[in-house]
PDB file of C-alpha atoms in Angstrom:
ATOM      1  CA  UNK A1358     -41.012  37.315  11.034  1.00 30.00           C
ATOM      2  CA  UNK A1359     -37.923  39.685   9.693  1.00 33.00           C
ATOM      3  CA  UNK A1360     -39.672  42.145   8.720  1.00 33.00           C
ATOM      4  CA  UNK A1361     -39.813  45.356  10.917  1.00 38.00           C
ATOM      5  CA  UNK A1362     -43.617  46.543  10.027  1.00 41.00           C
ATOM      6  CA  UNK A1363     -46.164  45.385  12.328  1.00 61.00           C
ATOM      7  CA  UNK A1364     -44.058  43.993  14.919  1.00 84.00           C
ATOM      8  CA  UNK A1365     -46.237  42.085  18.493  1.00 89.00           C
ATOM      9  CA  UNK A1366     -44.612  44.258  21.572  1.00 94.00           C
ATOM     10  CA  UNK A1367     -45.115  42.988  25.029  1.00 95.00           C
ATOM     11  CA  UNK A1368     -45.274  45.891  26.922  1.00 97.00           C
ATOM     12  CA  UNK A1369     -44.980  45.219  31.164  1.00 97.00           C
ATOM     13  CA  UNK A1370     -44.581  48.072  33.206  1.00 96.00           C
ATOM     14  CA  UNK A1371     -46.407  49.752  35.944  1.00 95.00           C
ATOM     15  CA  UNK A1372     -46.105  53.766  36.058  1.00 94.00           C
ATOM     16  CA  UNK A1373     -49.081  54.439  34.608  1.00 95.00           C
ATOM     17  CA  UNK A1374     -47.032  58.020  32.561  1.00 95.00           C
ATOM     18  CA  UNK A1375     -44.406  55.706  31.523  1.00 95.00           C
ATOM     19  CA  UNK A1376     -46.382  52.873  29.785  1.00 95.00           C
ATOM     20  CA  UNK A1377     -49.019  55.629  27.978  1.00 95.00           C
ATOM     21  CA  UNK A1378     -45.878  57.271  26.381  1.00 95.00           C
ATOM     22  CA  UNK A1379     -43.920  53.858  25.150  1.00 95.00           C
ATOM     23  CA  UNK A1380     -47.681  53.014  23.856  1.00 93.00           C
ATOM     24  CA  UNK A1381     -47.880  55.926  21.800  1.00 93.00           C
ATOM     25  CA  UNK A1382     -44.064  56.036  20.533  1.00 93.00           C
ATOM     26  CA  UNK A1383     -44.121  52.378  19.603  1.00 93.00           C
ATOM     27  CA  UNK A1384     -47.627  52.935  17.787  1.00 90.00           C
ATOM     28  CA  UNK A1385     -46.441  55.859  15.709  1.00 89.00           C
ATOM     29  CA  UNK A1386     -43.602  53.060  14.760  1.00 87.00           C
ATOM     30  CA  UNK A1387     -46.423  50.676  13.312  1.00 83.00           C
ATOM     31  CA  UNK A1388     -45.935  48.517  16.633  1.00 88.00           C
ATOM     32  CA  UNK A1389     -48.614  46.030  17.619  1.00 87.00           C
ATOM     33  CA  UNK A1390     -48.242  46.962  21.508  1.00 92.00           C
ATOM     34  CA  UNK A1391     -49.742  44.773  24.051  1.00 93.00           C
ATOM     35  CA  UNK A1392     -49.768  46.464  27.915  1.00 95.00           C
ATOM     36  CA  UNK A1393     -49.430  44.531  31.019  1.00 96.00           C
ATOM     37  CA  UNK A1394     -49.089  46.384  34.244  1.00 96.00           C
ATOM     38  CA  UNK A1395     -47.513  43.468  36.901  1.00 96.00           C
ATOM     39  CA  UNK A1396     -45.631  40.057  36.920  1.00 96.00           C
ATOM     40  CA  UNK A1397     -47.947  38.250  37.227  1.00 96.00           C
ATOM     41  CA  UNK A1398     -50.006  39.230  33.927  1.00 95.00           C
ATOM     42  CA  UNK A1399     -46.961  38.991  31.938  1.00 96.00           C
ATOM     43  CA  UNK A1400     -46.080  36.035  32.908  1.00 95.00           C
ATOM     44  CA  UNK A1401     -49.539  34.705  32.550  1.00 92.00           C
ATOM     45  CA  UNK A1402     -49.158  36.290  29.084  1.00 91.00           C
ATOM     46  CA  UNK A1403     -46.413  33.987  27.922  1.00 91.00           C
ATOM     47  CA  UNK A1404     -48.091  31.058  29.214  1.00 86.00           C
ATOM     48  CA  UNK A1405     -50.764  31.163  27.286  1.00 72.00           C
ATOM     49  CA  UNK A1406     -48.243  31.470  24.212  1.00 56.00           C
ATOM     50  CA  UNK A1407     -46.495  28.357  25.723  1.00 48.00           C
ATOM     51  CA  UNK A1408     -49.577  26.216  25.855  1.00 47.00           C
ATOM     52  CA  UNK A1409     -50.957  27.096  22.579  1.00 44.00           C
ATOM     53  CA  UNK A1410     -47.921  25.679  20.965  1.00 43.00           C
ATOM     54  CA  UNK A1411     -47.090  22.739  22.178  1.00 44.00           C
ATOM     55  CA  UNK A1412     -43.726  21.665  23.971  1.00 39.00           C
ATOM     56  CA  UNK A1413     -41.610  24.276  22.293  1.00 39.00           C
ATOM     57  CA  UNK A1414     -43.808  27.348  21.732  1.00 39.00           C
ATOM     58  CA  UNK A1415     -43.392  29.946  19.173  1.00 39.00           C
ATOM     59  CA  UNK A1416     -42.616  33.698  20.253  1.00 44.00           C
ATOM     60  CA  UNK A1417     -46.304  35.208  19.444  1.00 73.00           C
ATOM     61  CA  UNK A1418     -44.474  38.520  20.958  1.00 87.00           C
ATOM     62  CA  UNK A1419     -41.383  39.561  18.649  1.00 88.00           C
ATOM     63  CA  UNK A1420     -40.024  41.264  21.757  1.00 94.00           C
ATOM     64  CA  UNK A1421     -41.176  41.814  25.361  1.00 97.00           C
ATOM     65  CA  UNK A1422     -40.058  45.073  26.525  1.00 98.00           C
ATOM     66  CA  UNK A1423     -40.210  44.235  30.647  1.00 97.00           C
ATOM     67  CA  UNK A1424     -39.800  46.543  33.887  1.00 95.00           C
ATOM     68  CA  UNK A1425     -37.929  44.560  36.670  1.00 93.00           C
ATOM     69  CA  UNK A1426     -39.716  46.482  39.124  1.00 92.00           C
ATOM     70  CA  UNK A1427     -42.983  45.218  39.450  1.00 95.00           C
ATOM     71  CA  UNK A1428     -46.070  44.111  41.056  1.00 95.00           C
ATOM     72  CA  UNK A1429     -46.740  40.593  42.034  1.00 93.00           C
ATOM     73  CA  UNK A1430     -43.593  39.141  40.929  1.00 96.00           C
ATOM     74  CA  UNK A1431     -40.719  41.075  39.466  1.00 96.00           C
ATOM     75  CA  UNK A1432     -38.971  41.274  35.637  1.00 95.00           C
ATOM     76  CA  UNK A1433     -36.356  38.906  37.051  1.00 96.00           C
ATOM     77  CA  UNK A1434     -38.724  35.955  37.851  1.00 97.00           C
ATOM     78  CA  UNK A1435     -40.475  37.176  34.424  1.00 97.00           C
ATOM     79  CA  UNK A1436     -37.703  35.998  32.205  1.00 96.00           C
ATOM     80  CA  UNK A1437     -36.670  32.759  34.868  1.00 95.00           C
ATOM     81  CA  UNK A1438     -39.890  31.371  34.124  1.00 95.00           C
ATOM     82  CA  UNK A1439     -40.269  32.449  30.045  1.00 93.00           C
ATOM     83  CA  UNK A1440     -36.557  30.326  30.283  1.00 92.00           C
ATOM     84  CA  UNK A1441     -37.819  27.861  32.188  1.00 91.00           C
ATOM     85  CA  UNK A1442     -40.942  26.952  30.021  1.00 86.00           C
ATOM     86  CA  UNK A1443     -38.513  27.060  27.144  1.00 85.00           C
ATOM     87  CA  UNK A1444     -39.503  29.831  25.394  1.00 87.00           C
ATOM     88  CA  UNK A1445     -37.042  32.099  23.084  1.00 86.00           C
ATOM     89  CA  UNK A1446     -38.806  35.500  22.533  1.00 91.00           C
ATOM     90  CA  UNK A1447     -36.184  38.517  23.102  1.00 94.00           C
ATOM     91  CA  UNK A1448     -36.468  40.209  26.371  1.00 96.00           C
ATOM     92  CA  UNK A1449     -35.295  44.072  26.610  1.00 96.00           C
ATOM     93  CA  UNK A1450     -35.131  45.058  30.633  1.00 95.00           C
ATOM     94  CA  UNK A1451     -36.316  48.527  31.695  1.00 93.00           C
ATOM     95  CA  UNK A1452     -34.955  49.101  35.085  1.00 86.00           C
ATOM     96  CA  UNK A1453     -34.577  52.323  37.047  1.00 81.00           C
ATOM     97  CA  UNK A1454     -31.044  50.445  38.742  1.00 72.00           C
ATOM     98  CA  UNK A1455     -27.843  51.588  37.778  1.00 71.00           C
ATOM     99  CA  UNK A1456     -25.820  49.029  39.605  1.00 74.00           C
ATOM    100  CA  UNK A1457     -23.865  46.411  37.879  1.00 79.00           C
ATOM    101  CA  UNK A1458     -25.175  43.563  39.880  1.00 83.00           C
ATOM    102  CA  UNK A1459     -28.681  44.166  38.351  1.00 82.00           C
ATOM    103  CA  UNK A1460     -27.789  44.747  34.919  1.00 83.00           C
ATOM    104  CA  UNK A1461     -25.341  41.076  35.173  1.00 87.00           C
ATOM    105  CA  UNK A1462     -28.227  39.131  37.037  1.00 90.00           C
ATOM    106  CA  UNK A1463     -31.090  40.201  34.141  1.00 89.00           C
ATOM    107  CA  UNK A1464     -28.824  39.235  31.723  1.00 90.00           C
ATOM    108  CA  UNK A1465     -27.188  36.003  33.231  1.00 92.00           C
ATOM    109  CA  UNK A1466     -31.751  35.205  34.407  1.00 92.00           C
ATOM    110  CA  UNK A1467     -31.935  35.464  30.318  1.00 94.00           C
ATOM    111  CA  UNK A1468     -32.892  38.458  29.373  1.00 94.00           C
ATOM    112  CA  UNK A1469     -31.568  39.538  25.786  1.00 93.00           C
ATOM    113  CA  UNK A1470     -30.568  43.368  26.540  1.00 93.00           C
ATOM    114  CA  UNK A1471     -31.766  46.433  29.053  1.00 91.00           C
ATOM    115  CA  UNK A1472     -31.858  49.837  29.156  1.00 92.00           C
ATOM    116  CA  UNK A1473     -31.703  51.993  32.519  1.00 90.00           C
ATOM    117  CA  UNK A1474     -34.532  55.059  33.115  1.00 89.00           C
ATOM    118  CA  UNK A1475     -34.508  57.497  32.051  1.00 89.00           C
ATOM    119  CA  UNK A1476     -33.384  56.242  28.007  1.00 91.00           C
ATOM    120  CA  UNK A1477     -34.380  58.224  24.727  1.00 92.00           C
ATOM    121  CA  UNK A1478     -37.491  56.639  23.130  1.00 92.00           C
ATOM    122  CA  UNK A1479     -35.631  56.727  19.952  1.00 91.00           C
ATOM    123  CA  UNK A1480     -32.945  54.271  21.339  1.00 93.00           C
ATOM    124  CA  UNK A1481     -35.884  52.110  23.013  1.00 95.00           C
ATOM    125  CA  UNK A1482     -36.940  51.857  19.487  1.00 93.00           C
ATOM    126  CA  UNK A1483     -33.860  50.917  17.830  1.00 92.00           C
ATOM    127  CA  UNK A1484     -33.154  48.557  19.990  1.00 93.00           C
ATOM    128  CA  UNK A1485     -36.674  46.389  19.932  1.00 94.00           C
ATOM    129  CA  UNK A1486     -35.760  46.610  16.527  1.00 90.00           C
ATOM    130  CA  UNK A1487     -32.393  45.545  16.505  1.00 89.00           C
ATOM    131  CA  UNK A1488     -33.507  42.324  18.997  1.00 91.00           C
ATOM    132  CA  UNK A1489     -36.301  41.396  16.463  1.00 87.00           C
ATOM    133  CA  UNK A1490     -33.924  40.968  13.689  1.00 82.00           C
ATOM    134  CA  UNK A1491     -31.111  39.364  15.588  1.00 82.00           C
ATOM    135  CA  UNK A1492     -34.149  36.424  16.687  1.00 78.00           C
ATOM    136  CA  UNK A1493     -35.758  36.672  12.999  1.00 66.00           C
ATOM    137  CA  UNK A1494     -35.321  33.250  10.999  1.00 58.00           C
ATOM    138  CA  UNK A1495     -32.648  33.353   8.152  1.00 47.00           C
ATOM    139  CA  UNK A1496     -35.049  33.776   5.509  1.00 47.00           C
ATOM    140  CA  UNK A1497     -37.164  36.798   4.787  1.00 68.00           C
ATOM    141  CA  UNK A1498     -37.712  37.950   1.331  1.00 84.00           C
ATOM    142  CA  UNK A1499     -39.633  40.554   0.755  1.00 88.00           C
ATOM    143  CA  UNK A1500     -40.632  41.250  -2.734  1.00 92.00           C
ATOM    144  CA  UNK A1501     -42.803  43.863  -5.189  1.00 94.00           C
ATOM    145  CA  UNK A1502     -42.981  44.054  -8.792  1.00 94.00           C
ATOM    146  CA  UNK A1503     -39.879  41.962 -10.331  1.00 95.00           C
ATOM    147  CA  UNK A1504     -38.039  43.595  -6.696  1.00 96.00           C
ATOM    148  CA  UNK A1505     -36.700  41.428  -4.606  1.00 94.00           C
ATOM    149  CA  UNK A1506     -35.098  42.092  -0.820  1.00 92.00           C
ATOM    150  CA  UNK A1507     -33.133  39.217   0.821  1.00 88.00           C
ATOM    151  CA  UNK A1508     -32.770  39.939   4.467  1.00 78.00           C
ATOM    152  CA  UNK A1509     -30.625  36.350   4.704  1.00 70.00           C
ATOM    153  CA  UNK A1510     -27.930  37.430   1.589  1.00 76.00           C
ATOM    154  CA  UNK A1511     -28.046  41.193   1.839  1.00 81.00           C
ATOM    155  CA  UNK A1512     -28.988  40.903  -1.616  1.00 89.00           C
ATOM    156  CA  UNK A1513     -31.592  42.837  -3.792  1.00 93.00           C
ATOM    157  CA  UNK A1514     -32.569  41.897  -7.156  1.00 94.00           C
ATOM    158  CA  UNK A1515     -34.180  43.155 -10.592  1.00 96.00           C
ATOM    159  CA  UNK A1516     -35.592  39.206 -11.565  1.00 93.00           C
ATOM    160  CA  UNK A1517     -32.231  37.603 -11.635  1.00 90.00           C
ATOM    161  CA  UNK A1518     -30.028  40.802 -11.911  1.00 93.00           C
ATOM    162  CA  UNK A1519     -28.267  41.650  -8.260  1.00 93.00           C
ATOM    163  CA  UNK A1520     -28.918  45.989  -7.410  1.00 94.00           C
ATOM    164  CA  UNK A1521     -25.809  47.157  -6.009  1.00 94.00           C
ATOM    165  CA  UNK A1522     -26.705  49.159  -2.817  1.00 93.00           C
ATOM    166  CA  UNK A1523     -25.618  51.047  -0.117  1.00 90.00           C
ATOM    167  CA  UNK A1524     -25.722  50.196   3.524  1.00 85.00           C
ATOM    168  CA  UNK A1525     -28.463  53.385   4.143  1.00 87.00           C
ATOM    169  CA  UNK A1526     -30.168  52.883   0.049  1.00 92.00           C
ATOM    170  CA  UNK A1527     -30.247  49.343   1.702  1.00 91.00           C
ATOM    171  CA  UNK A1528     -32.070  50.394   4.639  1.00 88.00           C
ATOM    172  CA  UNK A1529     -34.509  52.946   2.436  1.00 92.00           C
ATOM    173  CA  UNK A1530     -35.515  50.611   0.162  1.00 95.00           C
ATOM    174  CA  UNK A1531     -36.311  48.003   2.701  1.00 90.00           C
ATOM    175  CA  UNK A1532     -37.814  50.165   5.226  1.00 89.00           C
ATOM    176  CA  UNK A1533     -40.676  51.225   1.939  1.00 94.00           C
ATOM    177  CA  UNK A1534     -41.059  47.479   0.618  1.00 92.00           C
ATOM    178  CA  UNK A1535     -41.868  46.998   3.958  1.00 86.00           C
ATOM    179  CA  UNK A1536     -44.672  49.589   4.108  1.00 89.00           C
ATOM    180  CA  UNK A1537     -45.026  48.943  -0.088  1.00 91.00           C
ATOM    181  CA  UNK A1538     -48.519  50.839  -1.100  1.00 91.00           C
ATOM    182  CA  UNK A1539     -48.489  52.976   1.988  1.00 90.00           C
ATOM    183  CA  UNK A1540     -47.146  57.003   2.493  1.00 92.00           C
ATOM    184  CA  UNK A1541     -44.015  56.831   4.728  1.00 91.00           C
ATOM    185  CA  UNK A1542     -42.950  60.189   5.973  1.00 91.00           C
ATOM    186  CA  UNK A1543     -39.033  61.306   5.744  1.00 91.00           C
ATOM    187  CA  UNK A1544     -39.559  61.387   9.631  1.00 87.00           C
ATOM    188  CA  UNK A1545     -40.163  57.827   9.964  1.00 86.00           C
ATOM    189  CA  UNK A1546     -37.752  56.706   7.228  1.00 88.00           C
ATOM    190  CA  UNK A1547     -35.214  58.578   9.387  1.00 85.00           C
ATOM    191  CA  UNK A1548     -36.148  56.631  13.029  1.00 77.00           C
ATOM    192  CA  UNK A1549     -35.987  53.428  11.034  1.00 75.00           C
ATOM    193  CA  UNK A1550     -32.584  53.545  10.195  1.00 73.00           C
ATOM    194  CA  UNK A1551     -31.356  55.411  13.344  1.00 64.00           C
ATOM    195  CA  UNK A1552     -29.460  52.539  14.646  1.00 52.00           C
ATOM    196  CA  UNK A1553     -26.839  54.046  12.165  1.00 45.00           C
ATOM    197  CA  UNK A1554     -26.340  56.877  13.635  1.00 46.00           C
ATOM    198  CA  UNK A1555     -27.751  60.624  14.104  1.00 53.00           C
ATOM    199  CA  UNK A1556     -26.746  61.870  11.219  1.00 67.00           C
ATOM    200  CA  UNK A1557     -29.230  61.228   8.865  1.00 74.00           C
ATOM    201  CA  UNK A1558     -31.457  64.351   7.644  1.00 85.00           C
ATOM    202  CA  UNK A1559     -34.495  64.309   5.572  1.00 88.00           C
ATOM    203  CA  UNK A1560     -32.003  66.257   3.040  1.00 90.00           C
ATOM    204  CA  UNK A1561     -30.068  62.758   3.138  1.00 90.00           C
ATOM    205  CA  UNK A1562     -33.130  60.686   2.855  1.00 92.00           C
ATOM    206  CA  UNK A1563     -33.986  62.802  -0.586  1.00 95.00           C
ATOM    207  CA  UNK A1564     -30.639  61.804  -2.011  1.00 94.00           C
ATOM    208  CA  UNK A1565     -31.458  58.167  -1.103  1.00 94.00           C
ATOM    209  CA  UNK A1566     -34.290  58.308  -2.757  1.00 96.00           C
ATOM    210  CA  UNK A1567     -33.339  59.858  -5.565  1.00 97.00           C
ATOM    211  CA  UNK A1568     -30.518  57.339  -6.348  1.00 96.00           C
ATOM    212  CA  UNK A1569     -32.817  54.746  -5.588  1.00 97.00           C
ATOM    213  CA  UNK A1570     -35.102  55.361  -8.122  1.00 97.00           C
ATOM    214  CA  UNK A1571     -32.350  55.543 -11.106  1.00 96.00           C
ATOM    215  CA  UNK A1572     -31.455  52.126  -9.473  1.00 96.00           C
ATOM    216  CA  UNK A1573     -34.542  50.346  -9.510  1.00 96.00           C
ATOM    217  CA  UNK A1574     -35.181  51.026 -13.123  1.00 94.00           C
ATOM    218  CA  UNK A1575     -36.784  47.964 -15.172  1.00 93.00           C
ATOM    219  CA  UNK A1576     -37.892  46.747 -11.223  1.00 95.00           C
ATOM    220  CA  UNK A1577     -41.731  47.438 -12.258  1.00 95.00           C
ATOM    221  CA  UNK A1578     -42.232  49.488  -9.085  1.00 96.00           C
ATOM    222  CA  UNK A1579     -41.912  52.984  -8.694  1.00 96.00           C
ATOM    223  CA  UNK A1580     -41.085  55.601  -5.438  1.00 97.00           C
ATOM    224  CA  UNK A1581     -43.576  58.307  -5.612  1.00 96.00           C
ATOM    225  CA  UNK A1582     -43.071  61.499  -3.823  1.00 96.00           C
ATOM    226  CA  UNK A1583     -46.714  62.575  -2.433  1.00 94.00           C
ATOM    227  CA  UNK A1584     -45.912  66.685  -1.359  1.00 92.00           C
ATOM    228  CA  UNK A1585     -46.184  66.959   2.129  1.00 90.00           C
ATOM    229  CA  UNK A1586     -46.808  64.013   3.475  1.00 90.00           C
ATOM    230  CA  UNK A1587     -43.228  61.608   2.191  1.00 93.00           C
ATOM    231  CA  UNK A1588     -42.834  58.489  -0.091  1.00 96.00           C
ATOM    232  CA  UNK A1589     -45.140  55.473  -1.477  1.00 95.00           C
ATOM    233  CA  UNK A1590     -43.788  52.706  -2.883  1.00 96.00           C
ATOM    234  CA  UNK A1591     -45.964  50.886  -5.201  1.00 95.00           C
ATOM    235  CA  UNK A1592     -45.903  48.539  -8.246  1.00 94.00           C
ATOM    236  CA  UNK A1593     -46.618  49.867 -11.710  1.00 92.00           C
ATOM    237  CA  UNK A1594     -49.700  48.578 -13.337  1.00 70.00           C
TER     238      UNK A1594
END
C-alpha cells in the first residue's frame, strides 16, 4: 500500500459544511473518501473490515480521519474499540478541544495523531499522508520503463545503475511514477511534497523537472510538459 495515489479515507464527522469541504479537498488529492456522519457508523465501518479478514484484519482504510465529537458514540470509543478488535489502521483525531487532557487521552485510547479546528486543509493533507507511509509495509517499488523507485532503500534505479537524487527530485519523480501516464499539474506536485515545507514554487518544481529529465536518461520513460495543464510521465514506445 506505499504508494500515495488512490489512497481509502475514512471520513467520520458530523457538520454537514465541514465533511463536504474535506470531501472535496481530499478528492482533488486523488483520495478514495468514504463519509460517515456518527460513531456508531464508523465503528460499524471497521467491523465489517474486521470480520472480512479473519482474526487479524487488514486496514481496508489507509487512514481514518475521525471527529471525537460525535453522534451515538464518540471518536474516543471509535478508536477503543478499532484497538480492541485488533485492528492497526492509522487514526488522525479532528477535535474542536484545545485542552491537553483530550489531546493525551486520544492518543494514549490509540489514536495515531490529531489536529484541533480550525487546521489548514493543506496540513490535513500532509498529514493523512505522512500516517499512510509511516503504516505502509517496507516494500513498495514502483517501477516504469527500465525506472525503478524503492520506497524501502530510498533508492532509484536505471536497470541496475543507482540515480543519484535529491530529497525534493526524490519526491517529483515519485509523486509522477505514481500518477505514470496521467497530467499532474505543478499545483498538485507542489501539495504533494508540502510536508517539506512552504517554500516550494511552481518556478522550483520546473527546475526539478528539468534536472530530472537529464537524470533519467537511458530510463526508457520520458517527462512531458503538456502547456497549460503540467507534467505526464510516460514510457517511450
Amino acid at each position: 500500500m506505499g504508494l500515495q495515489i488512490g489512497l481509502h479515507i475514512l471520513l467520520v464527522e458530523d457538520d454537514a459544511v465541514l465533511a463536504d469541504g474535506l470531501l472535496r479537498a481530499l478528492h482533488a488529492q486523488d483520495m478514495t473518501v468514504q463519509l460517515v456522519r456518527d460513531g456508531l457508523a464508523a465503528d460499524a465501518a471497521l467491523q465489517r473490515i474486521a470480520s472480512a479478514s479473519g482474526s487479524a484484519p487488514s486496514p481496508v482504510f489507509d487512514v481514518v480521519v475521525l471527529d471525537i465529537g460525535l453522534p451515538g458514540i464518540d471518536g474516543f470509543e471509535v478508536v477503543r474499540r478499532l484497538r480492541a478488535r485488533g485492528g492497526a489502521t492509522p487514526v488522525l483525531l479532528l477535535t474542536a478541544r484545545d485542552a491537553v487532557e483530550d489531546r493525551v487521552r486520544g492518543l494514549e485510547t490509540g489514536a495515531d495523531d490529531y489536529l484541533v479546528k480550525p487546521f489548514a486543509t493543506a496540513e490535513l493533507v500532509a498529514r493523512i499522508r505522512a500516517l499512510a507511509r509511516r503504516h505502509a509495509p517496507l516494500s513498495s517499488v514502483l517501477t516504469l520503463g527500465r525506472l525503478s523507485l524503492d520506497s524501502a532503500t530510498r533508492r532509484a534505479r536505471i536497470g541496475e545503475g543507482v540515480i543519484d537524487l535529491s530529497v525534493r527530485e526524490w519526491g517529483v519523480l515519485e509523486y509522477l511514477l505514481q500518477h505514470a501516464g496521467r497530467v499532474v499539474s505543478k499545483q498538485q506536485i507542489i501539495d504533494a511534497i508540502l510536508p517539506w515545507g512552504d517554500d516550494v514554487t511552481p518556478n522550483a518544481v520546473e527546475v526539478y523537472v528539468s534536472r530530472l529529465r537529464l537524470k533519467l536518461d537511458g530510463a526508457d520513460v520520458a517527462i512531458r510538459t503538456i502547456r497549460g495543464f503540467g507534467y505526464l510521465l510516460e514510457a517511450l514506445a
